[in-house]
Coordinates of C-alpha atoms in Angstrom, one line a residue:
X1 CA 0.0 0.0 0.0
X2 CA 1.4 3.6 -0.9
X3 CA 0.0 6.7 1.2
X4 CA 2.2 10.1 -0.2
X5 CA 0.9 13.1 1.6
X6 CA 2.8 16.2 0.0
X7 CA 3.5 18.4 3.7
X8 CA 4.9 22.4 4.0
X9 CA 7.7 22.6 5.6
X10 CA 7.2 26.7 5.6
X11 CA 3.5 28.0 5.2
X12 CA 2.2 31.4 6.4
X13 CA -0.5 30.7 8.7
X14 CA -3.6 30.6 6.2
X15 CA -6.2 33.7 6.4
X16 CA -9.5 30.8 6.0
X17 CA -12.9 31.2 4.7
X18 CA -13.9 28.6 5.0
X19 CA -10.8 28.5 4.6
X20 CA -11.5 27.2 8.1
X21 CA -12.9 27.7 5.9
X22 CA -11.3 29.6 3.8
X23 CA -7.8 30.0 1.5
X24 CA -4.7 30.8 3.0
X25 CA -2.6 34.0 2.7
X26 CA 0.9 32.4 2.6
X27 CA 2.5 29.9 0.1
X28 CA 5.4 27.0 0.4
X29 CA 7.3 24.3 -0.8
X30 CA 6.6 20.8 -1.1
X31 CA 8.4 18.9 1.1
X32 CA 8.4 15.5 3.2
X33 CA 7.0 12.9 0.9
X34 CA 6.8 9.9 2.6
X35 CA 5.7 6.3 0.5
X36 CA 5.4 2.4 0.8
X37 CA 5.1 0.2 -1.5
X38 CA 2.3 1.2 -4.1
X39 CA 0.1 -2.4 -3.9
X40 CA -3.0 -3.1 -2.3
X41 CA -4.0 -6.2 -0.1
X42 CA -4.7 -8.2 -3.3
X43 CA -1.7 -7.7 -4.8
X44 CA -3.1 -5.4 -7.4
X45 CA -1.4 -1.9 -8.3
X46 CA -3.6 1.4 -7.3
X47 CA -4.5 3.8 -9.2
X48 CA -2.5 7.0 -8.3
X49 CA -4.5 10.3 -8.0
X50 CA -3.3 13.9 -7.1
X51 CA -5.6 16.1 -4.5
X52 CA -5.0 19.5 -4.1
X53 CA -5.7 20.7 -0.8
X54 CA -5.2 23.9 1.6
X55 CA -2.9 23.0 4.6
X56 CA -5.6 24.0 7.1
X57 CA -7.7 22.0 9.7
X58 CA -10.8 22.0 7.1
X59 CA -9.0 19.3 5.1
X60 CA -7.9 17.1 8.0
X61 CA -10.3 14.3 6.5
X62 CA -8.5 14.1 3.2
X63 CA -4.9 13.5 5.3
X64 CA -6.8 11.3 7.6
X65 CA -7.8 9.3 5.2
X66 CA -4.3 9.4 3.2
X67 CA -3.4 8.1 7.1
X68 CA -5.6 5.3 8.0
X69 CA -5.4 3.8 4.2
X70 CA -9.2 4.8 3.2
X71 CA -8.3 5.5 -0.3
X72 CA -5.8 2.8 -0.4
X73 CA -9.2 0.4 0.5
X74 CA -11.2 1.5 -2.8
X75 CA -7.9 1.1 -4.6
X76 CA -6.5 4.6 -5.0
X77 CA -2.5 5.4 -4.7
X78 CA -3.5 9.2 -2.7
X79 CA -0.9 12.3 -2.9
X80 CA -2.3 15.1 -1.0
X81 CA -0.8 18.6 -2.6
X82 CA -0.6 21.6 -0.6
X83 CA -2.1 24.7 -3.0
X84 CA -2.4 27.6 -1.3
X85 CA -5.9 28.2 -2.4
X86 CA -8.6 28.6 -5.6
X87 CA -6.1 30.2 -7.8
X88 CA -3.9 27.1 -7.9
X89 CA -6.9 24.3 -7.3
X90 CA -9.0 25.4 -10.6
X91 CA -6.3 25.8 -13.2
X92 CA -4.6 22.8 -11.4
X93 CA -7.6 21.1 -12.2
X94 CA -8.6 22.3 -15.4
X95 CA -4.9 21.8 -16.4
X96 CA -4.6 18.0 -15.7
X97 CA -2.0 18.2 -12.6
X98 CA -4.6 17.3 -9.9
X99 CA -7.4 14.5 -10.0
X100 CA -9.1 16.4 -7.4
X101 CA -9.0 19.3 -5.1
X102 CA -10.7 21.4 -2.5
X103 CA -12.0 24.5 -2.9
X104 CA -14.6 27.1 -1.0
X105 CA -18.2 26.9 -2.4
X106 CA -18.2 30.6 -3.1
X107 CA -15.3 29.6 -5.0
X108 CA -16.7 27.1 -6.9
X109 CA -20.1 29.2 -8.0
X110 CA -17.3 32.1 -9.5
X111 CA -15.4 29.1 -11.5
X112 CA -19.4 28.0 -12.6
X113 CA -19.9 31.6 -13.6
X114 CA -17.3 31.7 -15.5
X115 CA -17.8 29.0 -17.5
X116 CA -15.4 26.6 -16.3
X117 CA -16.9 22.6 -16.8
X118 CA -15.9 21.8 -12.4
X119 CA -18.2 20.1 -10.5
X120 CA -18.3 19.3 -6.7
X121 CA -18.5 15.3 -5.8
X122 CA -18.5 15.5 -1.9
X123 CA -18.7 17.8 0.4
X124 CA -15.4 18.8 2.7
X125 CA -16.4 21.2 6.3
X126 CA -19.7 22.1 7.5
X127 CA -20.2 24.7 10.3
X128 CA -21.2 24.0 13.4
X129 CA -24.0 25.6 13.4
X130 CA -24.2 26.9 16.9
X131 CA -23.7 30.8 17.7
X132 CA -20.7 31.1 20.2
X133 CA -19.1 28.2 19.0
X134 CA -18.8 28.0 15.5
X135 CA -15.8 28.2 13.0
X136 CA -16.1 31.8 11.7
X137 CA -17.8 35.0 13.7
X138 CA -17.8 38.8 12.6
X139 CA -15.2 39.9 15.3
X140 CA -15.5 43.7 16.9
X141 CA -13.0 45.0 20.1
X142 CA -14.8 44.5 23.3
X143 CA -15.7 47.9 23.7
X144 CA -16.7 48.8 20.2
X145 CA -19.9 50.4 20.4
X146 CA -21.6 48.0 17.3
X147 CA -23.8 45.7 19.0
X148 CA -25.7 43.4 16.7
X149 CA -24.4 42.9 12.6
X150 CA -27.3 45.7 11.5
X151 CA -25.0 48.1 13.2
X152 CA -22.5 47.0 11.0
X153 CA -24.3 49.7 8.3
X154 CA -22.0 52.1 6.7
X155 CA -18.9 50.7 8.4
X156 CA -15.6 49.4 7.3
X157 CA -15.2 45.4 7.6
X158 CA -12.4 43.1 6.9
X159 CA -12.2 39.8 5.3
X160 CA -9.0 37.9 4.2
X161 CA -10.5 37.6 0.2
X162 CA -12.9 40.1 -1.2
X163 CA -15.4 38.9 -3.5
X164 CA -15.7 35.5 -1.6
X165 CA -17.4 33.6 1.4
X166 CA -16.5 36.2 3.8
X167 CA -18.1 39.3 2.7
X168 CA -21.1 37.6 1.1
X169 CA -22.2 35.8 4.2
X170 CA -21.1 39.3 6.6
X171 CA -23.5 41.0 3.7
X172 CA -25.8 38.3 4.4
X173 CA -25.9 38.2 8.1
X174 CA -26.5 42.1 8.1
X175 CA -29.6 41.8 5.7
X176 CA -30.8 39.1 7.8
X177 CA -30.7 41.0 11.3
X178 CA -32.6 44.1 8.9
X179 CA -29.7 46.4 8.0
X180 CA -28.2 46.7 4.8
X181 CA -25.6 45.0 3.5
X182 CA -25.1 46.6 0.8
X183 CA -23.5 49.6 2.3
X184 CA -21.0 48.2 3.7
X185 CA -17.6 48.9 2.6
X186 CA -14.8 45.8 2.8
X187 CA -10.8 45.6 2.5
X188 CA -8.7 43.0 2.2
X189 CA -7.0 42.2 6.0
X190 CA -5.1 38.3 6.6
X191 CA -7.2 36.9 9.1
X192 CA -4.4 37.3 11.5
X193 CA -3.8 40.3 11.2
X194 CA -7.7 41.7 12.2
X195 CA -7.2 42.1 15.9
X196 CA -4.2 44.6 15.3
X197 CA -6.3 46.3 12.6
X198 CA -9.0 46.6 15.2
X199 CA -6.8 48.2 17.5
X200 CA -5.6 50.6 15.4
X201 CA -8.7 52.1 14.4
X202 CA -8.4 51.0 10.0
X203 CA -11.3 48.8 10.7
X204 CA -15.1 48.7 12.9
X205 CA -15.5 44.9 12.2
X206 CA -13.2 41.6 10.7
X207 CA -13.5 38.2 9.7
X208 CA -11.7 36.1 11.8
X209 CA -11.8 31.9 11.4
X210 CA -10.7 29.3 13.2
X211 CA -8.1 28.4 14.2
X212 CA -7.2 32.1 15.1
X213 CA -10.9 32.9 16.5
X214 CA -10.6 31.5 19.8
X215 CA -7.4 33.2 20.7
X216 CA -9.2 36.3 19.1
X217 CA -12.1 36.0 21.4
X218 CA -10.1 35.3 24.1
X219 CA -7.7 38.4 24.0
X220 CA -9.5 41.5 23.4
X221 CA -12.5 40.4 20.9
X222 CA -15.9 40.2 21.0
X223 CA -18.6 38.4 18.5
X224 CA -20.9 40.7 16.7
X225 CA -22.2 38.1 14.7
X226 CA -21.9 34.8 13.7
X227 CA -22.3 35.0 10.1
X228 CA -21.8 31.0 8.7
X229 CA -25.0 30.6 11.3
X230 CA -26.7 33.3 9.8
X231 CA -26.7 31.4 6.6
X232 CA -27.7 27.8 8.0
X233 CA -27.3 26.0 10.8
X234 CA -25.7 23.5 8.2
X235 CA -23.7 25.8 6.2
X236 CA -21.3 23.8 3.4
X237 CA -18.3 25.8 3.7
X238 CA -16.5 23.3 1.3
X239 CA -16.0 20.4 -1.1
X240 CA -14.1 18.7 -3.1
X241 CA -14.4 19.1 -7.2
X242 CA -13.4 17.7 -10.5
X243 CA -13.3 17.9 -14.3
X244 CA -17.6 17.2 -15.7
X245 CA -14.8 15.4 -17.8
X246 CA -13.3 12.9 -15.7
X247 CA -16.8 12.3 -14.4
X248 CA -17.9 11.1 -17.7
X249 CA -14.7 9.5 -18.8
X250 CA -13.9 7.8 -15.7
X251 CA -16.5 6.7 -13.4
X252 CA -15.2 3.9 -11.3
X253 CA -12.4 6.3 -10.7
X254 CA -14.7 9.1 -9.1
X255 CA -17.2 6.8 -7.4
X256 CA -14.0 5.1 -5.8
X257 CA -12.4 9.0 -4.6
X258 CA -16.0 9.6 -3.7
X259 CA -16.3 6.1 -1.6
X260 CA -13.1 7.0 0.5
X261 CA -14.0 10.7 1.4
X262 CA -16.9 9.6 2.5
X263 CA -15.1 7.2 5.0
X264 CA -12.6 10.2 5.4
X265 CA -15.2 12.4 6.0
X266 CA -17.2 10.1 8.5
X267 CA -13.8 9.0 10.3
X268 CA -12.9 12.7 11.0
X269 CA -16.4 13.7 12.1
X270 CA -16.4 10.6 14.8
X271 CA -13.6 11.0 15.5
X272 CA -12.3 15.1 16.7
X273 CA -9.0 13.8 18.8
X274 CA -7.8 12.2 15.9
X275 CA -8.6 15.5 13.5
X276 CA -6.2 17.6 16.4
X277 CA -3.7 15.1 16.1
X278 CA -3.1 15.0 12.4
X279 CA -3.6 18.7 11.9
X280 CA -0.4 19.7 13.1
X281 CA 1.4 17.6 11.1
X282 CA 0.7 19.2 8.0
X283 CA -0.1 23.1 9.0
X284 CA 1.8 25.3 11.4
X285 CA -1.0 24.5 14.1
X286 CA 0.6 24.2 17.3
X287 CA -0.2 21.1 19.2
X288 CA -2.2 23.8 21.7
X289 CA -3.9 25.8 19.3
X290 CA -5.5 22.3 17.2
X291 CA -6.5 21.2 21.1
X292 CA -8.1 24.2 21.7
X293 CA -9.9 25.6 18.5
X294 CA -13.4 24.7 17.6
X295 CA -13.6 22.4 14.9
X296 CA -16.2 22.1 11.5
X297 CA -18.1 19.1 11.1
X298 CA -17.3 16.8 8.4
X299 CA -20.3 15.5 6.0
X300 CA -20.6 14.2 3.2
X301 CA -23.6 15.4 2.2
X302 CA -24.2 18.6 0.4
X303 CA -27.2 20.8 2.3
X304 CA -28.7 22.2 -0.6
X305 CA -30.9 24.5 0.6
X306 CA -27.3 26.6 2.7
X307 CA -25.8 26.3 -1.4
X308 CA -29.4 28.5 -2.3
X309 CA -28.7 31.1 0.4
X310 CA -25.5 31.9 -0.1
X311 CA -26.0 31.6 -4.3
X312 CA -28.6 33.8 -3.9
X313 CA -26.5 35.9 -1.8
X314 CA -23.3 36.1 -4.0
X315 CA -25.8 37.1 -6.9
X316 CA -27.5 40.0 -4.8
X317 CA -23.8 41.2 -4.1
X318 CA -22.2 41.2 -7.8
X319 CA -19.9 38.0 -6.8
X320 CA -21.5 36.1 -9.6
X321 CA -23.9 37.2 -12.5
X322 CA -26.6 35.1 -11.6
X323 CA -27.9 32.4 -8.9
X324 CA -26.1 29.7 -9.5
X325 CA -27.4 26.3 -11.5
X326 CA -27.0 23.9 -8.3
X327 CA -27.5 21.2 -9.9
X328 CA -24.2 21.9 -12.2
X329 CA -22.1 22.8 -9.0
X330 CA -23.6 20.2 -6.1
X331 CA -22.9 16.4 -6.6
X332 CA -25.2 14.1 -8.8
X333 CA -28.3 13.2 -6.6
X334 CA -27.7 15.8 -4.1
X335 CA -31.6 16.2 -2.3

């Protein structure tokens, strides 16, 4: 059996979106490839397939599963690729050098808007879909005077990509508590990097994720809002995508990828000691931080009606030109 799993050896800690959720504001080199020998229990060679996926906790299924041999079960020879986020995963994809990779869903309805023939075939994080304990908040300083997202009108807001989850769910999550959404003005600030921009006045509200929430929360910020929640208590942050192409041309070879991520997925989800074991060894997550940060939930399934929220919502904001065809972006069968 052969498990590679691709690891960073340098990688600015990510600014999420879901990246917890999110993509990640630093890049690095490959490094660390560890193998044994490429056969299955049978005897019979696997099938090798390259994944890209973001060095963050939200992927931790895809390395478990690399870990515990799930793919090598259904046959697959797995090498998980750190990309630093959708403007590697797509044309990585579209190009041939990955099989697979993991992308935001915001991300994915942009790559559908443009044209581009990628189609999600299982889900990767789902919030957790409780307010003070979830994976993504709108963060304020403890004495900022905002004290629900409608105050949030007018003001400045952060979020680590523009055009993405982040500001479409914050636009969301002010609509929904009855302000406007529309007026409010966002710039580009590295999820780490939001508590200091806090302090020094350049912004009323941020984006922060996990895993740099908790600390957030617990050193000087306060939750104005919880905005994934505000979209669905089973908000799809993430999935994993491939080529309508290789869907078509090989079958077997996408129900198999699909058959293991599932097992990833489920593993991961029962499993939340082993999800803050592995993380570490393939982010700069401290051992502390992975203990101590609140973790997504990992399903397989697709909640479609979350995908029609937030569609709707990137159409409403200019993120796309048009609700999104779900039934092009979600996978085959999805309810």
């Amino acid at each position: 059996m052969r498990r590679t799993i691709v690891t960073l050896g340098a990688v600015a800690l990510l600014a999420l979106t879901g990246c917890s959720s999110g993509s990640p504001s630093g890049a690095g080199s490959s490094a660390d490839a560890a193998a044994s020998p490429s056969a299955g229990e049978s005897g019979e060679d696997l099938v090798p397939i390259r994944v890209g996926a973001i060095p963050i906790a939200d992927t931790a299924a895809v390395y478990l599963g690399a870990d515990k041999g799930f793919f090598a079960d259904e046959g697959l020879d797995i090498e998980v690729v750190p990309i630093t986020g959708g403007s590697v995963a797509v044309p990585g994809v579209m190009s041939g050098d990955f099989d697979f990779a993991f992308s935001n869903i915001i991300s994915m309805f942009v790559a559908r808007d443009q044209g581009l023939p990628i189609t999600f075939v299982t889900n990767g994080t789902t919030n957790t879909g409780e307010e003070g304990a979830d994976i993504a908040a709108i963060v304020v300083a403890e004495d900022s005077p905002l004290q629900r997202p409608a105050d949030l009108e007018g003001k400045t807001v952060s979020s680590n990509l523009l055009s993405n989850i982040g500001d479409t769910t914050i636009r969301h999550t002010v609509d929904a508590d009855g302000g406007d959404g529309s007026t409010l003005e966002f710039v580009e600030v590295a999820v780490p990097e939001v508590m200091a921009a806090l302090e020094r006045g350049q912004i009323d509200a941020g984006l922060v994720v996990e895993p740099f929430l908790t600390k957030a929360l617990n050193e000087g910020g306060r939750a104005l809002g919880w905005n994934y929640v505000a979209v669905s208590e089973q908000m799809d942050v993430s999935g994993y995508f491939t080529l309508e192409k290789t869907i078509e041309e090989k079958p077997e070879l996408v129900e198999k990828f699909v058959k293991a991520m599932t097992t990833s997925l489920e593993y991961a989800n029962d499993n939340p000691d082993e999800v803050r074991r592995i993380v570490p060894t393939y982010t700069q997550i401290d051992e502390a931080t992975a203990q101590s940060m609140v973790l997504p939930r990992f399903l397989a399934q697709f909640n479609r009606s979350s995908a029609e929220i937030l569609g709707k919502a990137a159409a409403k904001y200019g993120t796309i030109s048009q609700a999104p065809d779900l039934d092009g972006v979600l996978p085959a069968g999805t309810p």
